[in-house]
Amino acid sequence: MKQLLIASTSTIYGSSYLEYLQPTLEVFFKNANTILFIPYARPGGISHDDYTAKAEKAFAKINKNVQGIHKCDNPAHAIKNAEAIFVGGGNTFVLVNTLYQNKLMEVLKSKIENGTPYLGTSAGSNITGVSMQTTNDMPIAYPPSFQTLGCIPFNINAHYLDPDIHSKHKGETRETRIKEFHTYHDVPVIGLREGSWLAVKNEDIILKGELSVRFFQKDKEPTELPPNTNFNNFN
Amino acid sequence: MKQLLIASTSTIYGSSYLEYLQPTLEVFFKNANTILFIPYARPGGISHDDYTAKAEKAFAKINKNVQGIHKCDNPAHAIKNAEAIFVGGGNTFVLVNTLYQNKLMEVLKSKIENGTPYLGTSAGSNITGVSMQTTNDMPIAYPPSFQTLGCIPFNINAHYLDPDIHSKHKGETRETRIKEFHTYHDVPVIGLREGSWLAVKNEDIILKGELSVRFFQKDKEPTELPPNTNFNNFN
């Protein structure tokens, strides 16, 4: 039974790291004592150790241990034996590149498909989609491919932002960028606002949190879909 | 004699396409009758024809003809014979990918280094740097390399945006993203605000327009540099 939480962000304004997800995580990870943390995305360029310490602090509040994968001699083996997995945010190019370099993409995909609970935030959510091609991040690393886990038949745009109608800035809006993506690709894109997450159980992909999502399909006008939408209906 | 104009944006708020640059372009292109336009970046996914028509309309105001490279049987030949070149904005991944697919990156670089006037806006400016790794665009195409023309020993961040201190959004600011770039790379980054451009003559790289730039160097605090700064001094 596939089970994932795919969150737009680790942190919402005015609260601490993973705080808004804490009640959800207590239930989601109830059968796990130790969570394997994959810190490869390195937000702000921080070290794997510092990033893992941050995750440890948050999970201590719900009495979970955290093991950083970078400390494991054999990361593929660590994934295969994990009780639960958390991939944190940061730079999606760096994350995907490191997963490919360490030959972990397929291992991680098959582990998730076999039912191990997976939490992703931000970059860790982007990689659950078909490709990382709707990330907001800068291409500071060059991965061998933009294909990602494909645990859901969609792409994620994390930290989705509505156009600022008062802005004088002429750079592309997020919506324009996603429409450009659909010039070349068919995969629908879920624009997940901060505070929203997808709860995946097998084929069900349910929108959680209080906000609607912006849903983009090729050659269609984008639509707003409310909490508890099941995206399996759009597959 | 190398001569480039490297503009953050084609268009500033409240004016038409290229309008704010018109007096500068009249002087810059004074010896050219026809400008070769490279529309490969396809902003918003528009066609090469439509994009070229937009450039034609702007350049008609200063009595220049525009030739779209996509209409040329042999694009490498078209570059070699051009009197002047303009590469417009859009998606930098699409632009770089198409330049590589058509084997034009080296041809374009050597044409510029031989003195043909080159105008870039946005994505067309990003490619004048060492790499496209400080673009803001989504990776909707997969180029064979992120290396670009290297006409200047810097990277460009076009449409540079200051952090919004009132924002509740937790996605990375532009500054955070550029600092992440410097975790892995040494190339200094010029954060060009809309309305700013660099005028390159041989080794001189002069900031033009009314705004300062934000200048990022590895392991240093970013600094603000005023108009008429010569970046050759930082090389």
mmCIF file of N, CA and C in Angstrom, chain A residues 9 11-15 40-46 89-91 93-94 122 132-146 157 159-161 166-172 174 176-185 194, chain B residues 9 11-15 40-46 89-91 93-94 122 132-146 157 159-161 166-172 174 176-185 194:
data_model
loop_
_atom_site.group_PDB
_atom_site.id
_atom_site.type_symbol
_atom_site.label_atom_id
_atom_site.label_comp_id
_atom_site.label_asym_id
_atom_site.label_seq_id
_atom_site.Cartn_x
_atom_site.Cartn_y
_atom_site.Cartn_z
ATOM 1 N N THR A 9 5.533 22.886 1.556
ATOM 2 C CA THR A 9 6.618 23.505 2.321
ATOM 3 C C THR A 9 6.799 22.770 3.646
ATOM 4 N N THR A 11 7.635 24.503 6.296
ATOM 5 C CA THR A 11 7.447 25.519 7.320
ATOM 6 C C THR A 11 6.458 26.555 6.812
ATOM 7 N N ILE A 12 5.458 26.870 7.612
ATOM 8 C CA ILE A 12 4.599 27.986 7.227
ATOM 9 C C ILE A 12 4.918 29.194 8.092
ATOM 10 N N TYR A 13 4.536 30.354 7.591
ATOM 11 C CA TYR A 13 4.856 31.622 8.234
ATOM 12 C C TYR A 13 4.423 31.617 9.702
ATOM 13 N N GLY A 14 5.332 31.993 10.578
ATOM 14 C CA GLY A 14 4.994 32.165 11.984
ATOM 15 C C GLY A 14 5.038 30.897 12.812
ATOM 16 N N SER A 15 5.536 29.792 12.249
ATOM 17 C CA SER A 15 5.648 28.573 13.067
ATOM 18 C C SER A 15 6.979 27.884 12.768
ATOM 19 N N TYR A 40 19.866 15.642 1.006
ATOM 20 C CA TYR A 40 20.687 15.990 -0.157
ATOM 21 C C TYR A 40 20.362 17.358 -0.769
ATOM 22 N N ALA A 41 19.147 17.865 -0.557
ATOM 23 C CA ALA A 41 18.761 19.122 -1.235
ATOM 24 C C ALA A 41 19.446 20.357 -0.638
ATOM 25 N N ARG A 42 19.973 20.231 0.586
ATOM 26 C CA ARG A 42 20.815 21.258 1.206
ATOM 27 C C ARG A 42 20.288 22.691 1.083
ATOM 28 N N PRO A 43 19.182 23.015 1.720
ATOM 29 C CA PRO A 43 18.639 24.364 1.592
ATOM 30 C C PRO A 43 19.637 25.422 2.059
ATOM 31 N N GLY A 44 19.800 26.451 1.239
ATOM 32 C CA GLY A 44 20.750 27.503 1.587
ATOM 33 C C GLY A 44 22.189 27.019 1.625
ATOM 34 N N GLY A 45 22.422 25.809 1.099
ATOM 35 C CA GLY A 45 23.777 25.276 1.076
ATOM 36 C C GLY A 45 24.269 24.728 2.412
ATOM 37 N N ILE A 46 23.365 24.536 3.386
ATOM 38 C CA ILE A 46 23.826 24.024 4.697
ATOM 39 C C ILE A 46 24.327 22.582 4.559
ATOM 40 N N GLY A 89 13.377 19.684 1.834
ATOM 41 C CA GLY A 89 13.478 20.658 0.748
ATOM 42 C C GLY A 89 14.867 21.240 0.588
ATOM 43 N N GLY A 90 14.969 22.155 -0.343
ATOM 44 C CA GLY A 90 16.250 22.770 -0.679
ATOM 45 C C GLY A 90 16.276 22.992 -2.170
ATOM 46 N N ASN A 91 17.383 22.614 -2.794
ATOM 47 C CA ASN A 91 17.490 22.786 -4.239
ATOM 48 C C ASN A 91 17.197 21.463 -4.959
ATOM 49 N N PHE A 93 17.557 20.569 -8.088
ATOM 50 C CA PHE A 93 18.620 20.097 -8.994
ATOM 51 C C PHE A 93 19.698 19.348 -8.206
ATOM 52 N N VAL A 94 20.058 19.893 -7.066
ATOM 53 C CA VAL A 94 21.080 19.250 -6.232
ATOM 54 C C VAL A 94 20.555 17.913 -5.708
ATOM 55 N N SER A 122 8.609 20.361 -0.194
ATOM 56 C CA SER A 122 9.238 21.231 -1.197
ATOM 57 C C SER A 122 10.014 20.408 -2.248
ATOM 58 N N MET A 132 11.035 16.769 -12.564
ATOM 59 C CA MET A 132 11.319 17.949 -11.742
ATOM 60 C C MET A 132 11.182 19.224 -12.572
ATOM 61 N N GLN A 133 10.504 19.119 -13.691
ATOM 62 C CA GLN A 133 10.540 20.232 -14.643
ATOM 63 C C GLN A 133 9.624 21.405 -14.293
ATOM 64 N N THR A 134 8.947 21.309 -13.154
ATOM 65 C CA THR A 134 8.169 22.461 -12.678
ATOM 66 C C THR A 134 8.678 22.952 -11.325
ATOM 67 N N THR A 135 9.954 22.734 -11.077
ATOM 68 C CA THR A 135 10.588 23.308 -9.887
ATOM 69 C C THR A 135 10.800 24.801 -10.077
ATOM 70 N N ASN A 136 10.890 25.520 -8.964
ATOM 71 C CA ASN A 136 11.229 26.947 -8.980
ATOM 72 C C ASN A 136 12.722 27.186 -8.787
ATOM 73 N N ASP A 137 13.488 26.128 -8.600
ATOM 74 C CA ASP A 137 14.866 26.288 -8.151
ATOM 75 C C ASP A 137 15.820 26.631 -9.282
ATOM 76 N N MET A 138 16.973 27.167 -8.886
ATOM 77 C CA MET A 138 18.015 27.480 -9.873
ATOM 78 C C MET A 138 18.805 26.227 -10.221
ATOM 79 N N PRO A 139 19.201 26.114 -11.494
ATOM 80 C CA PRO A 139 19.910 24.909 -11.962
ATOM 81 C C PRO A 139 21.386 24.912 -11.576
ATOM 82 N N ILE A 140 21.657 24.865 -10.279
ATOM 83 C CA ILE A 140 23.031 24.998 -9.795
ATOM 84 C C ILE A 140 23.789 23.681 -9.879
ATOM 85 N N ALA A 141 23.082 22.580 -10.144
ATOM 86 C CA ALA A 141 23.729 21.296 -10.443
ATOM 87 C C ALA A 141 23.095 20.771 -11.726
ATOM 88 N N TYR A 142 23.812 19.870 -12.414
ATOM 89 C CA TYR A 142 23.334 19.351 -13.702
ATOM 90 C C TYR A 142 23.039 17.858 -13.570
ATOM 91 N N PRO A 143 21.780 17.512 -13.262
ATOM 92 C CA PRO A 143 21.464 16.083 -13.087
ATOM 93 C C PRO A 143 21.499 15.342 -14.426
ATOM 94 N N PRO A 144 21.751 14.050 -14.404
ATOM 95 C CA PRO A 144 21.771 13.278 -15.657
ATOM 96 C C PRO A 144 20.402 13.179 -16.313
ATOM 97 N N SER A 145 19.352 13.479 -15.586
ATOM 98 C CA SER A 145 17.993 13.445 -16.132
ATOM 99 C C SER A 145 17.106 14.307 -15.258
ATOM 100 N N PHE A 146 16.021 14.813 -15.835
ATOM 101 C CA PHE A 146 15.023 15.544 -15.053
ATOM 102 C C PHE A 146 13.875 14.625 -14.616
ATOM 103 N N ASN A 157 4.208 21.763 -8.412
ATOM 104 C CA ASN A 157 4.879 23.043 -8.232
ATOM 105 C C ASN A 157 4.703 23.438 -6.772
ATOM 106 N N HIS A 159 5.412 25.534 -3.202
ATOM 107 C CA HIS A 159 5.411 26.979 -2.869
ATOM 108 C C HIS A 159 4.657 27.764 -3.938
ATOM 109 N N TYR A 160 3.565 27.202 -4.438
ATOM 110 C CA TYR A 160 2.860 27.904 -5.520
ATOM 111 C C TYR A 160 2.460 29.310 -5.072
ATOM 112 N N LEU A 161 2.676 30.273 -5.937
ATOM 113 C CA LEU A 161 2.406 31.684 -5.637
ATOM 114 C C LEU A 161 1.464 32.260 -6.682
ATOM 115 N N HIS A 166 -0.605 43.774 -8.284
ATOM 116 C CA HIS A 166 -0.095 45.137 -8.121
ATOM 117 C C HIS A 166 1.374 45.255 -8.545
ATOM 118 N N SER A 167 1.977 44.155 -8.928
ATOM 119 C CA SER A 167 3.409 44.165 -9.206
ATOM 120 C C SER A 167 3.732 44.913 -10.491
ATOM 121 N N LYS A 168 4.848 45.623 -10.473
ATOM 122 C CA LYS A 168 5.358 46.261 -11.691
ATOM 123 C C LYS A 168 6.466 45.419 -12.315
ATOM 124 N N HIS A 169 6.733 44.262 -11.726
ATOM 125 C CA HIS A 169 7.797 43.385 -12.207
ATOM 126 C C HIS A 169 7.349 42.707 -13.490
ATOM 127 N N LYS A 170 8.263 42.604 -14.463
ATOM 128 C CA LYS A 170 7.907 42.025 -15.756
ATOM 129 C C LYS A 170 8.423 40.597 -15.929
ATOM 130 N N GLY A 171 9.100 40.068 -14.934
ATOM 131 C CA GLY A 171 9.488 38.661 -14.998
ATOM 132 C C GLY A 171 8.239 37.788 -15.035
ATOM 133 N N GLU A 172 8.392 36.568 -15.518
ATOM 134 C CA GLU A 172 7.238 35.689 -15.679
ATOM 135 C C GLU A 172 6.587 35.362 -14.333
ATOM 136 N N ARG A 174 4.397 32.653 -11.953
ATOM 137 C CA ARG A 174 4.428 31.198 -11.832
ATOM 138 C C ARG A 174 3.479 30.560 -12.853
ATOM 139 N N THR A 176 2.503 31.723 -15.763
ATOM 140 C CA THR A 176 3.100 31.805 -17.108
ATOM 141 C C THR A 176 4.137 30.701 -17.298
ATOM 142 N N ARG A 177 4.948 30.496 -16.277
ATOM 143 C CA ARG A 177 5.999 29.477 -16.386
ATOM 144 C C ARG A 177 5.392 28.083 -16.554
ATOM 145 N N ILE A 178 4.322 27.806 -15.817
ATOM 146 C CA ILE A 178 3.698 26.474 -15.915
ATOM 147 C C ILE A 178 3.015 26.317 -17.278
ATOM 148 N N LYS A 179 2.445 27.389 -17.780
ATOM 149 C CA LYS A 179 1.885 27.322 -19.143
ATOM 150 C C LYS A 179 2.978 27.056 -20.182
ATOM 151 N N GLU A 180 4.143 27.660 -19.989
ATOM 152 C CA GLU A 180 5.275 27.373 -20.894
ATOM 153 C C GLU A 180 5.637 25.885 -20.831
ATOM 154 N N PHE A 181 5.636 25.324 -19.632
ATOM 155 C CA PHE A 181 5.888 23.881 -19.480
ATOM 156 C C PHE A 181 4.932 23.083 -20.362
ATOM 157 N N HIS A 182 3.669 23.499 -20.379
ATOM 158 C CA HIS A 182 2.668 22.759 -21.163
ATOM 159 C C HIS A 182 2.766 23.000 -22.664
ATOM 160 N N THR A 183 3.633 23.898 -23.083
ATOM 161 C CA THR A 183 3.944 23.991 -24.521
ATOM 162 C C THR A 183 4.670 22.727 -24.977
ATOM 163 N N TYR A 184 5.403 22.112 -24.055
ATOM 164 C CA TYR A 184 6.255 20.977 -24.410
ATOM 165 C C TYR A 184 5.835 19.653 -23.781
ATOM 166 N N HIS A 185 5.004 19.713 -22.738
ATOM 167 C CA HIS A 185 4.713 18.497 -21.966
ATOM 168 C C HIS A 185 3.220 18.389 -21.668
ATOM 169 N N GLU A 194 1.604 27.041 0.005
ATOM 170 C CA GLU A 194 2.192 26.741 1.316
ATOM 171 C C GLU A 194 1.088 26.497 2.337
ATOM 172 N N THR B 9 15.762 43.083 -18.904
ATOM 173 C CA THR B 9 14.418 42.826 -19.432
ATOM 174 C C THR B 9 14.252 43.544 -20.766
ATOM 175 N N THR B 11 11.337 44.819 -21.488
ATOM 176 C CA THR B 11 10.190 45.700 -21.297
ATOM 177 C C THR B 11 10.151 46.143 -19.845
ATOM 178 N N ILE B 12 10.025 47.435 -19.613
ATOM 179 C CA ILE B 12 9.800 47.881 -18.233
ATOM 180 C C ILE B 12 8.348 48.295 -18.083
ATOM 181 N N TYR B 13 7.923 48.300 -16.839
ATOM 182 C CA TYR B 13 6.528 48.574 -16.504
ATOM 183 C C TYR B 13 6.048 49.875 -17.154
ATOM 184 N N GLY B 14 4.911 49.822 -17.811
ATOM 185 C CA GLY B 14 4.287 51.032 -18.336
ATOM 186 C C GLY B 14 4.813 51.497 -19.678
ATOM 187 N N SER B 15 5.658 50.674 -20.345
ATOM 188 C CA SER B 15 6.119 51.088 -21.678
ATOM 189 C C SER B 15 6.111 49.868 -22.599
ATOM 190 N N TYR B 40 14.404 31.761 -30.204
ATOM 191 C CA TYR B 40 14.294 30.388 -29.687
ATOM 192 C C TYR B 40 13.738 30.294 -28.274
ATOM 193 N N ALA B 41 13.838 31.353 -27.477
ATOM 194 C CA ALA B 41 13.423 31.247 -26.064
ATOM 195 C C ALA B 41 11.906 31.223 -25.894
ATOM 196 N N ARG B 42 11.175 31.641 -26.929
ATOM 197 C CA ARG B 42 9.710 31.507 -26.989
ATOM 198 C C ARG B 42 8.984 31.889 -25.692
ATOM 199 N N PRO B 43 8.976 33.149 -25.322
ATOM 200 C CA PRO B 43 8.295 33.545 -24.077
ATOM 201 C C PRO B 43 6.820 33.174 -24.103
ATOM 202 N N GLY B 44 6.347 32.575 -23.044
ATOM 203 C CA GLY B 44 4.944 32.153 -22.967
ATOM 204 C C GLY B 44 4.590 31.095 -23.986
ATOM 205 N N GLY B 45 5.613 30.504 -24.598
ATOM 206 C CA GLY B 45 5.349 29.448 -25.577
ATOM 207 C C GLY B 45 4.887 29.959 -26.943
ATOM 208 N N ILE B 46 5.005 31.275 -27.216
ATOM 209 C CA ILE B 46 4.557 31.788 -28.526
ATOM 210 C C ILE B 46 5.435 31.248 -29.650
ATOM 211 N N GLY B 89 14.183 37.307 -24.906
ATOM 212 C CA GLY B 89 13.926 36.560 -23.681
ATOM 213 C C GLY B 89 12.898 35.459 -23.841
ATOM 214 N N GLY B 90 12.593 34.813 -22.739
ATOM 215 C CA GLY B 90 11.674 33.682 -22.722
ATOM 216 C C GLY B 90 12.215 32.652 -21.754
ATOM 217 N N ASN B 91 12.244 31.415 -22.175
ATOM 218 C CA ASN B 91 12.747 30.359 -21.294
ATOM 219 C C ASN B 91 14.201 30.026 -21.644
ATOM 220 N N PHE B 93 16.161 27.603 -20.617
ATOM 221 C CA PHE B 93 16.424 26.184 -20.918
ATOM 222 C C PHE B 93 16.088 25.875 -22.378
ATOM 223 N N VAL B 94 14.965 26.411 -22.841
ATOM 224 C CA VAL B 94 14.551 26.183 -24.229
ATOM 225 C C VAL B 94 15.541 26.850 -25.180
ATOM 226 N N SER B 122 16.952 39.495 -21.046
ATOM 227 C CA SER B 122 16.480 38.400 -20.188
ATOM 228 C C SER B 122 17.211 37.080 -20.511
ATOM 229 N N MET B 132 24.239 29.176 -17.573
ATOM 230 C CA MET B 132 22.847 29.592 -17.372
ATOM 231 C C MET B 132 22.357 29.205 -15.987
ATOM 232 N N GLN B 133 23.292 28.939 -15.068
ATOM 233 C CA GLN B 133 22.904 28.334 -13.796
ATOM 234 C C GLN B 133 22.328 29.313 -12.782
ATOM 235 N N THR B 134 22.186 30.578 -13.186
ATOM 236 C CA THR B 134 21.488 31.530 -12.315
ATOM 237 C C THR B 134 20.236 32.094 -12.994
ATOM 238 N N THR B 135 19.673 31.316 -13.894
ATOM 239 C CA THR B 135 18.379 31.677 -14.476
ATOM 240 C C THR B 135 17.267 31.470 -13.458
ATOM 241 N N ASN B 136 16.159 32.203 -13.656
ATOM 242 C CA ASN B 136 14.962 32.013 -12.840
ATOM 243 C C ASN B 136 13.963 31.063 -13.497
ATOM 244 N N ASP B 137 14.281 30.573 -14.678
ATOM 245 C CA ASP B 137 13.278 29.859 -15.467
ATOM 246 C C ASP B 137 13.096 28.411 -15.031
ATOM 247 N N MET B 138 11.958 27.855 -15.438
ATOM 248 C CA MET B 138 11.691 26.442 -15.155
ATOM 249 C C MET B 138 12.396 25.558 -16.175
ATOM 250 N N PRO B 139 12.877 24.396 -15.710
ATOM 251 C CA PRO B 139 13.643 23.502 -16.585
ATOM 252 C C PRO B 139 12.742 22.679 -17.509
ATOM 253 N N ILE B 140 12.033 23.365 -18.404
ATOM 254 C CA ILE B 140 11.045 22.681 -19.248
ATOM 255 C C ILE B 140 11.688 21.985 -20.446
ATOM 256 N N ALA B 141 12.959 22.270 -20.689
ATOM 257 C CA ALA B 141 13.741 21.509 -21.685
ATOM 258 C C ALA B 141 15.038 21.083 -21.006
ATOM 259 N N TYR B 142 15.676 20.055 -21.568
ATOM 260 C CA TYR B 142 16.899 19.503 -20.954
ATOM 261 C C TYR B 142 18.083 19.734 -21.901
ATOM 262 N N PRO B 143 18.806 20.833 -21.717
ATOM 263 C CA PRO B 143 19.931 21.106 -22.618
ATOM 264 C C PRO B 143 21.086 20.137 -22.370
ATOM 265 N N PRO B 144 21.909 19.893 -23.381
ATOM 266 C CA PRO B 144 23.054 18.985 -23.194
ATOM 267 C C PRO B 144 24.102 19.551 -22.246
ATOM 268 N N SER B 145 24.047 20.829 -21.958
ATOM 269 C CA SER B 145 24.988 21.454 -21.029
ATOM 270 C C SER B 145 24.369 22.750 -20.526
ATOM 271 N N PHE B 146 24.804 23.188 -19.342
ATOM 272 C CA PHE B 146 24.377 24.492 -18.837
ATOM 273 C C PHE B 146 25.411 25.586 -19.169
ATOM 274 N N ASN B 157 21.919 37.283 -13.349
ATOM 275 C CA ASN B 157 20.570 36.971 -12.905
ATOM 276 C C ASN B 157 19.679 38.106 -13.393
ATOM 277 N N HIS B 159 16.114 40.111 -14.341
ATOM 278 C CA HIS B 159 14.897 40.414 -13.558
ATOM 279 C C HIS B 159 15.181 40.292 -12.067
ATOM 280 N N TYR B 160 16.367 40.719 -11.644
ATOM 281 C CA TYR B 160 16.698 40.560 -10.219
ATOM 282 C C TYR B 160 15.643 41.240 -9.348
ATOM 283 N N LEU B 161 15.238 40.533 -8.317
ATOM 284 C CA LEU B 161 14.195 41.011 -7.402
ATOM 285 C C LEU B 161 14.717 41.035 -5.979
ATOM 286 N N HIS B 166 7.971 42.130 3.665
ATOM 287 C CA HIS B 166 6.637 41.939 4.244
ATOM 288 C C HIS B 166 6.039 40.581 3.874
ATOM 289 N N SER B 167 6.739 39.816 3.069
ATOM 290 C CA SER B 167 6.161 38.576 2.568
ATOM 291 C C SER B 167 6.056 37.513 3.654
ATOM 292 N N LYS B 168 4.985 36.739 3.582
ATOM 293 C CA LYS B 168 4.847 35.572 4.464
ATOM 294 C C LYS B 168 5.220 34.287 3.729
ATOM 295 N N HIS B 169 5.667 34.435 2.499
ATOM 296 C CA HIS B 169 6.023 33.280 1.675
ATOM 297 C C HIS B 169 7.351 32.699 2.168
ATOM 298 N N LYS B 170 7.436 31.369 2.215
ATOM 299 C CA LYS B 170 8.643 30.721 2.737
ATOM 300 C C LYS B 170 9.526 30.150 1.637
ATOM 301 N N GLY B 171 9.112 30.276 0.383
ATOM 302 C CA GLY B 171 9.991 29.875 -0.715
ATOM 303 C C GLY B 171 11.255 30.728 -0.692
ATOM 304 N N GLU B 172 12.317 30.233 -1.289
ATOM 305 C CA GLU B 172 13.603 30.930 -1.263
ATOM 306 C C GLU B 172 13.519 32.288 -1.953
ATOM 307 N N ARG B 174 15.458 35.365 -4.098
ATOM 308 C CA ARG B 174 16.467 35.342 -5.155
ATOM 309 C C ARG B 174 17.872 35.315 -4.560
ATOM 310 N N THR B 176 18.847 34.134 -1.662
ATOM 311 C CA THR B 176 19.139 32.795 -1.118
ATOM 312 C C THR B 176 19.536 31.842 -2.238
ATOM 313 N N ARG B 177 18.824 31.915 -3.358
ATOM 314 C CA ARG B 177 19.119 31.011 -4.477
ATOM 315 C C ARG B 177 20.521 31.262 -5.039
ATOM 316 N N ILE B 178 20.894 32.544 -5.124
ATOM 317 C CA ILE B 178 22.226 32.860 -5.671
ATOM 318 C C ILE B 178 23.308 32.435 -4.677
ATOM 319 N N LYS B 179 23.034 32.573 -3.393
ATOM 320 C CA LYS B 179 23.998 32.067 -2.401
ATOM 321 C C LYS B 179 24.146 30.552 -2.500
ATOM 322 N N GLU B 180 23.044 29.849 -2.763
ATOM 323 C CA GLU B 180 23.127 28.396 -2.967
ATOM 324 C C GLU B 180 24.020 28.086 -4.173
ATOM 325 N N PHE B 181 23.881 28.863 -5.225
ATOM 326 C CA PHE B 181 24.747 28.699 -6.411
ATOM 327 C C PHE B 181 26.212 28.765 -5.996
ATOM 328 N N HIS B 182 26.525 29.711 -5.114
ATOM 329 C CA HIS B 182 27.926 29.887 -4.699
ATOM 330 C C HIS B 182 28.420 28.807 -3.735
ATOM 331 N N THR B 183 27.529 27.942 -3.289
ATOM 332 C CA THR B 183 27.983 26.750 -2.560
ATOM 333 C C THR B 183 28.775 25.830 -3.488
ATOM 334 N N TYR B 184 28.443 25.888 -4.776
ATOM 335 C CA TYR B 184 29.033 24.947 -5.735
ATOM 336 C C TYR B 184 29.911 25.592 -6.791
ATOM 337 N N HIS B 185 29.789 26.920 -6.961
ATOM 338 C CA HIS B 185 30.462 27.589 -8.079
ATOM 339 C C HIS B 185 31.125 28.877 -7.613
ATOM 340 N N GLU B 194 15.351 45.148 -13.378
ATOM 341 C CA GLU B 194 14.669 45.587 -14.594
ATOM 342 C C GLU B 194 14.906 47.083 -14.821
#
